[in-house]
Amino acid sequence: MRTRDYDKQQRIKEAMVHLILREGINGASVSKIAREAGVSPATIYIYYESKEDLLSAAFREYAHQSYQYLGRQIRPGMGAAELIEAIVRGYYAYTVEHEEIFSFVEQCAHCPTLAEYVSQQECCCGIFDLMHQYQARGLLRRCSDANLAAVLFAPVRFLAMNRKSGPAEPQLRELVAMLQRLLLP
Amino acid sequence: MRTRDYDKQQRIKEAMVHLILREGINGASVSKIAREAGVSPATIYIYYESKEDLLSAAFREYAHQSYQYLGRQIRPGMGAAELIEAIVRGYYAYTVEHEEIFSFVEQCAHCPTLAEYVSQQECCCGIFDLMHQYQARGLLRRCSDANLAAVLFAPVRFLAMNRKSGPAEPQLRELVAMLQRLLLP
Amino acid sequence: MRTRDYDKQQRIKEAMVHLILREGINGASVSKIAREAGVSPATIYIYYESKEDLLSAAFREYAHQSYQYLGRQIRPGMGAAELIEAIVRGYYAYTVEHEEIFSFVEQCAHCPTLAEYVSQQECCCGIFDLMHQYQARGLLRRCSDANLAAVLFAPVRFLAMNRKSGPAEPQLRELVAMLQRLLLP
Amino acid sequence: MRTRDYDKQQRIKEAMVHLILREGINGASVSKIAREAGVSPATIYIYYESKEDLLSAAFREYAHQSYQYLGRQIRPGMGAAELIEAIVRGYYAYTVEHEEIFSFVEQCAHCPTLAEYVSQQECCCGIFDLMHQYQARGLLRRCSDANLAAVLFAPVRFLAMNRKSGPAEPQLRELVAMLQRLLLP
DNA sequence: CATGAATGAGTATTCATTCAT
DNA sequence: AATGAATGAATACTCATTCAT
């Protein structure tokens, strides 16, 4: 059950993410975050040691969130083609439903001073375990994890970043087909 | 009258890029850039209207640079397989040789307040013209430009960002093979 | 929570007025004001939104102060001649006793960017109410409020500004006599 | 005959006055003055030693200008009543016709760091010489020069500063009548 | 004479953080 | 636990002035 204090901590994180989407990583000062969250600046320092601590904690948490979301979209019983479609569409859906958090994580992941806090590779280990099983059973082509992540997630992120250019559905359908041809045996 | 020193302007841009790699987009203040470039803060405002002007001008310029570099790696006479290999390896080589600039552009491209200054799509139009010819002649499978960019460039960028994890060469060779299978008819 | 220190706010205002007297409106920078008031520059922004806010708030307050002072010098029961003398001498005494504030208000009132914050006319409305009563009872000649303010206050301010030229008392006595002749029936 | 350089110097002065009216004494920086005058900042330093030199030279020149203008409105043969009317109306006309210069001089005159450059008293000495003659011939009441300046000029300046409040003509007519009653024997 | 480039010192304002309540 | 006050150091930017041409 959510306690009152957990809510406050949550509000702080969300305020920061919201601000960073609106004004970029520079625009999110501690005072603004506090104002947006409806707390005093000093209160933030009860929950976090420093601004960097707040940023990195939120980055760590939210970086895993998209893969947890993905984990809920897939089931071990799925066929391989179905699995690929679920991943692509599920990941894209996440970027739409959690636009702010997605943008926040992308910014953090590309900032050298923050990137080291999170290893992208290990975020998706749950999904990779499943893929390995499919590969072992010959349902998916074998390839290195790095390249699997590269072709499965990076293109979807690219489409999500450039969302405004055209309707998403045809592009998604095409991408699913391409990745199925690439990864199915 | 003293004449304008274009080398100085270059030094300012490079100092900024250098700083942003080291300290992230937050750490690059005008004074630090000036100190790094060996000029007075006021001098920066002779060449640029504002910090945002400096950032966006450099972003615009460098965003095109990688594709110009790529343009020099490919030749119209190449076979389709060779073309894909040249693009993947050429793009990756660029990220290694111009690490700072690559990181700078990636950060800008993911920052909402800066991203709008550059349309990623139009940066690579020269290369796309060539791909369209190959597609028209049946040497490459047809697909939308968005997805072509998504599968050709995004995975390479992903590998480049996570360079430290393992040796690059095997991963590159594998990625080239995957993309050839994906895009060749 | 630390409580707000209204003495501190007062010190800030006084420091600004003091500085503006010594160095003119140009010389009163926020840092100098802060140093003079013994606070940090940032503290000023707790009490005022901006430098302009500080200036205009002080201007508004002090512009009324001289007329409040005057209000205490006069009594409804006075004779008309006595009233004029009290006003002239009272106003002059104020400029001597509150030299800094007088100079500050004069500077603000003549600066186009600040003048609009205060309407000189309405500052002295309390006194004008009394004058109107005297005029209604035929104890003072009738004239427009604008000209009444023009001949009652402007000459005294003029003498106050050029104080150094000669002893004040004879000039004041003469001015009182002139204004009595002018305004008494 | 105006030489080319005289024109340039004139343009600089006018640009400064224009800027000070628009943006107050703080807003008139050397660069802005230069831009407004269409010259380089460095050029200003050919004609003036410093910004203060520019300000004080212009102040000195323009402070005399209104009284020179006044000098042209009056003639020794005038009657005393006519003389007072000419002075009041002439002075007021000047403030309307040379609004920018009038505002500039007023600002300078009330700024402690600039006021000392010009003695208001000696600016109007020409007019005072004439007044003394009228006084000697019994056509004007005798009073000290300070009070004469105080009642003749300060009220007109006050009306000019508060011009927007109501039509000027009735107020001027009334003021002329008041001053005639005050100063005629 | 005239210029635009150059700058150290300054501008108003905001920062991340701590203090006292 | 929570707060708004307080701040030294930083922010982006401008200043008056000088330099080299």
PDB file of C-alpha atoms in Angstrom, chain D residues 1-122:
ATOM      1  CA  MET D   1      28.753  75.657 -42.284  1.00  0.00           C
ATOM      2  CA  ARG D   2      28.306  72.207 -40.860  1.00  0.00           C
ATOM      3  CA  THR D   3      31.188  69.950 -41.646  1.00  0.00           C
ATOM      4  CA  ARG D   4      30.702  66.253 -42.048  1.00  0.00           C
ATOM      5  CA  ASP D   5      32.304  65.507 -38.684  1.00  0.00           C
ATOM      6  CA  TYR D   6      30.142  67.979 -36.874  1.00  0.00           C
ATOM      7  CA  ASP D   7      27.165  66.118 -38.216  1.00  0.00           C
ATOM      8  CA  LYS D   8      28.494  62.839 -36.887  1.00  0.00           C
ATOM      9  CA  GLN D   9      29.078  64.294 -33.446  1.00  0.00           C
ATOM     10  CA  GLN D  10      25.585  65.719 -33.542  1.00  0.00           C
ATOM     11  CA  ARG D  11      24.117  62.379 -34.520  1.00  0.00           C
ATOM     12  CA  ILE D  12      25.830  60.747 -31.570  1.00  0.00           C
ATOM     13  CA  LYS D  13      24.378  63.261 -29.151  1.00  0.00           C
ATOM     14  CA  GLU D  14      20.915  62.953 -30.590  1.00  0.00           C
ATOM     15  CA  ALA D  15      21.054  59.183 -30.554  1.00  0.00           C
ATOM     16  CA  MET D  16      21.923  59.260 -26.883  1.00  0.00           C
ATOM     17  CA  VAL D  17      19.119  61.660 -26.016  1.00  0.00           C
ATOM     18  CA  HIS D  18      16.673  59.605 -28.008  1.00  0.00           C
ATOM     19  CA  LEU D  19      17.709  56.399 -26.270  1.00  0.00           C
ATOM     20  CA  ILE D  20      17.578  57.926 -22.812  1.00  0.00           C
ATOM     21  CA  LEU D  21      14.036  59.097 -23.397  1.00  0.00           C
ATOM     22  CA  ARG D  22      12.985  55.656 -24.598  1.00  0.00           C
ATOM     23  CA  GLU D  23      14.850  53.475 -22.128  1.00  0.00           C
ATOM     24  CA  GLY D  24      15.922  55.688 -19.263  1.00  0.00           C
ATOM     25  CA  ILE D  25      19.448  56.657 -18.323  1.00  0.00           C
ATOM     26  CA  ASN D  26      20.357  53.001 -17.718  1.00  0.00           C
ATOM     27  CA  GLY D  27      19.331  51.879 -21.160  1.00  0.00           C
ATOM     28  CA  ALA D  28      21.700  54.140 -23.049  1.00  0.00           C
ATOM     29  CA  SER D  29      24.841  52.086 -23.459  1.00  0.00           C
ATOM     30  CA  VAL D  30      27.680  53.195 -25.696  1.00  0.00           C
ATOM     31  CA  SER D  31      27.046  50.348 -28.119  1.00  0.00           C
ATOM     32  CA  LYS D  32      23.372  51.150 -28.407  1.00  0.00           C
ATOM     33  CA  ILE D  33      24.125  54.826 -28.910  1.00  0.00           C
ATOM     34  CA  ALA D  34      26.609  53.895 -31.620  1.00  0.00           C
ATOM     35  CA  ARG D  35      24.121  51.626 -33.356  1.00  0.00           C
ATOM     36  CA  GLU D  36      21.401  54.263 -33.195  1.00  0.00           C
ATOM     37  CA  ALA D  37      23.785  56.911 -34.550  1.00  0.00           C
ATOM     38  CA  GLY D  38      25.049  54.618 -37.283  1.00  0.00           C
ATOM     39  CA  VAL D  39      28.692  54.720 -36.211  1.00  0.00           C
ATOM     40  CA  SER D  40      31.096  52.351 -34.522  1.00  0.00           C
ATOM     41  CA  PRO D  41      31.464  52.417 -30.746  1.00  0.00           C
ATOM     42  CA  ALA D  42      35.092  53.321 -31.234  1.00  0.00           C
ATOM     43  CA  THR D  43      34.104  56.408 -33.197  1.00  0.00           C
ATOM     44  CA  ILE D  44      32.395  57.872 -30.168  1.00  0.00           C
ATOM     45  CA  TYR D  45      35.727  57.871 -28.390  1.00  0.00           C
ATOM     46  CA  ILE D  46      37.204  60.049 -31.091  1.00  0.00           C
ATOM     47  CA  TYR D  47      34.836  62.835 -30.142  1.00  0.00           C
ATOM     48  CA  TYR D  48      34.479  62.184 -26.423  1.00  0.00           C
ATOM     49  CA  GLU D  49      36.913  60.999 -23.813  1.00  0.00           C
ATOM     50  CA  SER D  50      34.426  58.738 -22.071  1.00  0.00           C
ATOM     51  CA  LYS D  51      30.769  58.053 -21.724  1.00  0.00           C
ATOM     52  CA  GLU D  52      30.599  60.486 -18.835  1.00  0.00           C
ATOM     53  CA  ASP D  53      32.211  63.111 -21.014  1.00  0.00           C
ATOM     54  CA  LEU D  54      29.559  62.546 -23.667  1.00  0.00           C
ATOM     55  CA  LEU D  55      26.768  62.744 -21.120  1.00  0.00           C
ATOM     56  CA  SER D  56      28.046  65.843 -19.401  1.00  0.00           C
ATOM     57  CA  ALA D  57      28.863  67.677 -22.631  1.00  0.00           C
ATOM     58  CA  ALA D  58      25.383  67.023 -23.957  1.00  0.00           C
ATOM     59  CA  PHE D  59      23.861  67.962 -20.625  1.00  0.00           C
ATOM     60  CA  ARG D  60      25.784  71.236 -20.556  1.00  0.00           C
ATOM     61  CA  GLU D  61      24.838  72.123 -24.104  1.00  0.00           C
ATOM     62  CA  TYR D  62      21.174  71.197 -23.863  1.00  0.00           C
ATOM     63  CA  ALA D  63      20.717  72.739 -20.424  1.00  0.00           C
ATOM     64  CA  HIS D  64      21.447  76.116 -21.972  1.00  0.00           C
ATOM     65  CA  GLN D  65      19.347  75.481 -25.036  1.00  0.00           C
ATOM     66  CA  SER D  66      15.977  76.041 -23.406  1.00  0.00           C
ATOM     67  CA  TYR D  67      17.017  79.440 -22.107  1.00  0.00           C
ATOM     68  CA  GLN D  68      18.470  80.413 -25.469  1.00  0.00           C
ATOM     69  CA  TYR D  69      15.151  79.450 -26.965  1.00  0.00           C
ATOM     70  CA  LEU D  70      13.441  81.572 -24.328  1.00  0.00           C
ATOM     71  CA  GLY D  71      15.766  84.445 -25.121  1.00  0.00           C
ATOM     72  CA  ARG D  72      14.397  84.473 -28.634  1.00  0.00           C
ATOM     73  CA  GLN D  73      10.814  84.731 -27.425  1.00  0.00           C
ATOM     74  CA  ILE D  74      11.267  87.918 -25.466  1.00  0.00           C
ATOM     75  CA  ARG D  75      12.129  91.466 -26.419  1.00  0.00           C
ATOM     76  CA  PRO D  76      13.316  94.265 -24.157  1.00  0.00           C
ATOM     77  CA  GLY D  77      10.419  96.471 -25.276  1.00  0.00           C
ATOM     78  CA  MET D  78       7.735  94.109 -23.928  1.00  0.00           C
ATOM     79  CA  GLY D  79       5.477  95.103 -21.109  1.00  0.00           C
ATOM     80  CA  ALA D  80       5.987  93.239 -17.837  1.00  0.00           C
ATOM     81  CA  ALA D  81       2.754  91.241 -18.100  1.00  0.00           C
ATOM     82  CA  GLU D  82       3.607  90.349 -21.670  1.00  0.00           C
ATOM     83  CA  LEU D  83       7.078  89.324 -20.593  1.00  0.00           C
ATOM     84  CA  ILE D  84       5.791  86.893 -17.989  1.00  0.00           C
ATOM     85  CA  GLU D  85       3.365  85.403 -20.474  1.00  0.00           C
ATOM     86  CA  ALA D  86       6.116  85.045 -23.077  1.00  0.00           C
ATOM     87  CA  ILE D  87       8.358  83.273 -20.613  1.00  0.00           C
ATOM     88  CA  VAL D  88       5.731  80.841 -19.356  1.00  0.00           C
ATOM     89  CA  ARG D  89       4.344  80.041 -22.760  1.00  0.00           C
ATOM     90  CA  GLY D  90       7.752  80.032 -24.416  1.00  0.00           C
ATOM     91  CA  TYR D  91       9.222  77.682 -21.870  1.00  0.00           C
ATOM     92  CA  TYR D  92       6.257  75.361 -22.126  1.00  0.00           C
ATOM     93  CA  ALA D  93       6.411  75.414 -25.935  1.00  0.00           C
ATOM     94  CA  TYR D  94      10.053  74.437 -25.719  1.00  0.00           C
ATOM     95  CA  THR D  95       9.271  71.389 -23.590  1.00  0.00           C
ATOM     96  CA  VAL D  96       6.730  70.295 -26.170  1.00  0.00           C
ATOM     97  CA  GLU D  97       8.834  70.939 -29.234  1.00  0.00           C
ATOM     98  CA  HIS D  98      11.988  69.430 -27.756  1.00  0.00           C
ATOM     99  CA  GLU D  99      10.407  66.760 -25.646  1.00  0.00           C
ATOM    100  CA  GLU D 100      13.368  64.382 -25.812  1.00  0.00           C
ATOM    101  CA  ILE D 101      15.937  66.999 -24.928  1.00  0.00           C
ATOM    102  CA  PHE D 102      13.804  68.391 -22.133  1.00  0.00           C
ATOM    103  CA  SER D 103      13.363  64.931 -20.617  1.00  0.00           C
ATOM    104  CA  PHE D 104      17.087  64.262 -20.956  1.00  0.00           C
ATOM    105  CA  VAL D 105      18.043  67.492 -19.207  1.00  0.00           C
ATOM    106  CA  GLU D 106      15.532  66.882 -16.434  1.00  0.00           C
ATOM    107  CA  GLN D 107      16.938  63.433 -15.804  1.00  0.00           C
ATOM    108  CA  CYS D 108      20.502  64.702 -15.748  1.00  0.00           C
ATOM    109  CA  ALA D 109      19.631  67.616 -13.493  1.00  0.00           C
ATOM    110  CA  HIS D 110      18.198  65.266 -10.887  1.00  0.00           C
ATOM    111  CA  CYS D 111      21.034  62.764 -10.986  1.00  0.00           C
ATOM    112  CA  PRO D 112      23.576  63.655  -8.277  1.00  0.00           C
ATOM    113  CA  THR D 113      26.547  62.473 -10.314  1.00  0.00           C
ATOM    114  CA  LEU D 114      25.638  64.727 -13.231  1.00  0.00           C
ATOM    115  CA  ALA D 115      23.904  67.675 -11.621  1.00  0.00           C
ATOM    116  CA  GLU D 116      27.145  69.310 -10.611  1.00  0.00           C
ATOM    117  CA  TYR D 117      28.215  69.734 -14.219  1.00  0.00           C
ATOM    118  CA  VAL D 118      25.630  72.439 -14.752  1.00  0.00           C
ATOM    119  CA  SER D 119      24.457  75.233 -12.499  1.00  0.00           C
ATOM    120  CA  GLN D 120      20.821  75.849 -13.311  1.00  0.00           C
ATOM    121  CA  GLN D 121      21.197  79.371 -11.988  1.00  0.00           C
ATOM    122  CA  GLU D 122      23.703  80.556 -14.529  1.00  0.00           C
TER     123      GLU D 122
END
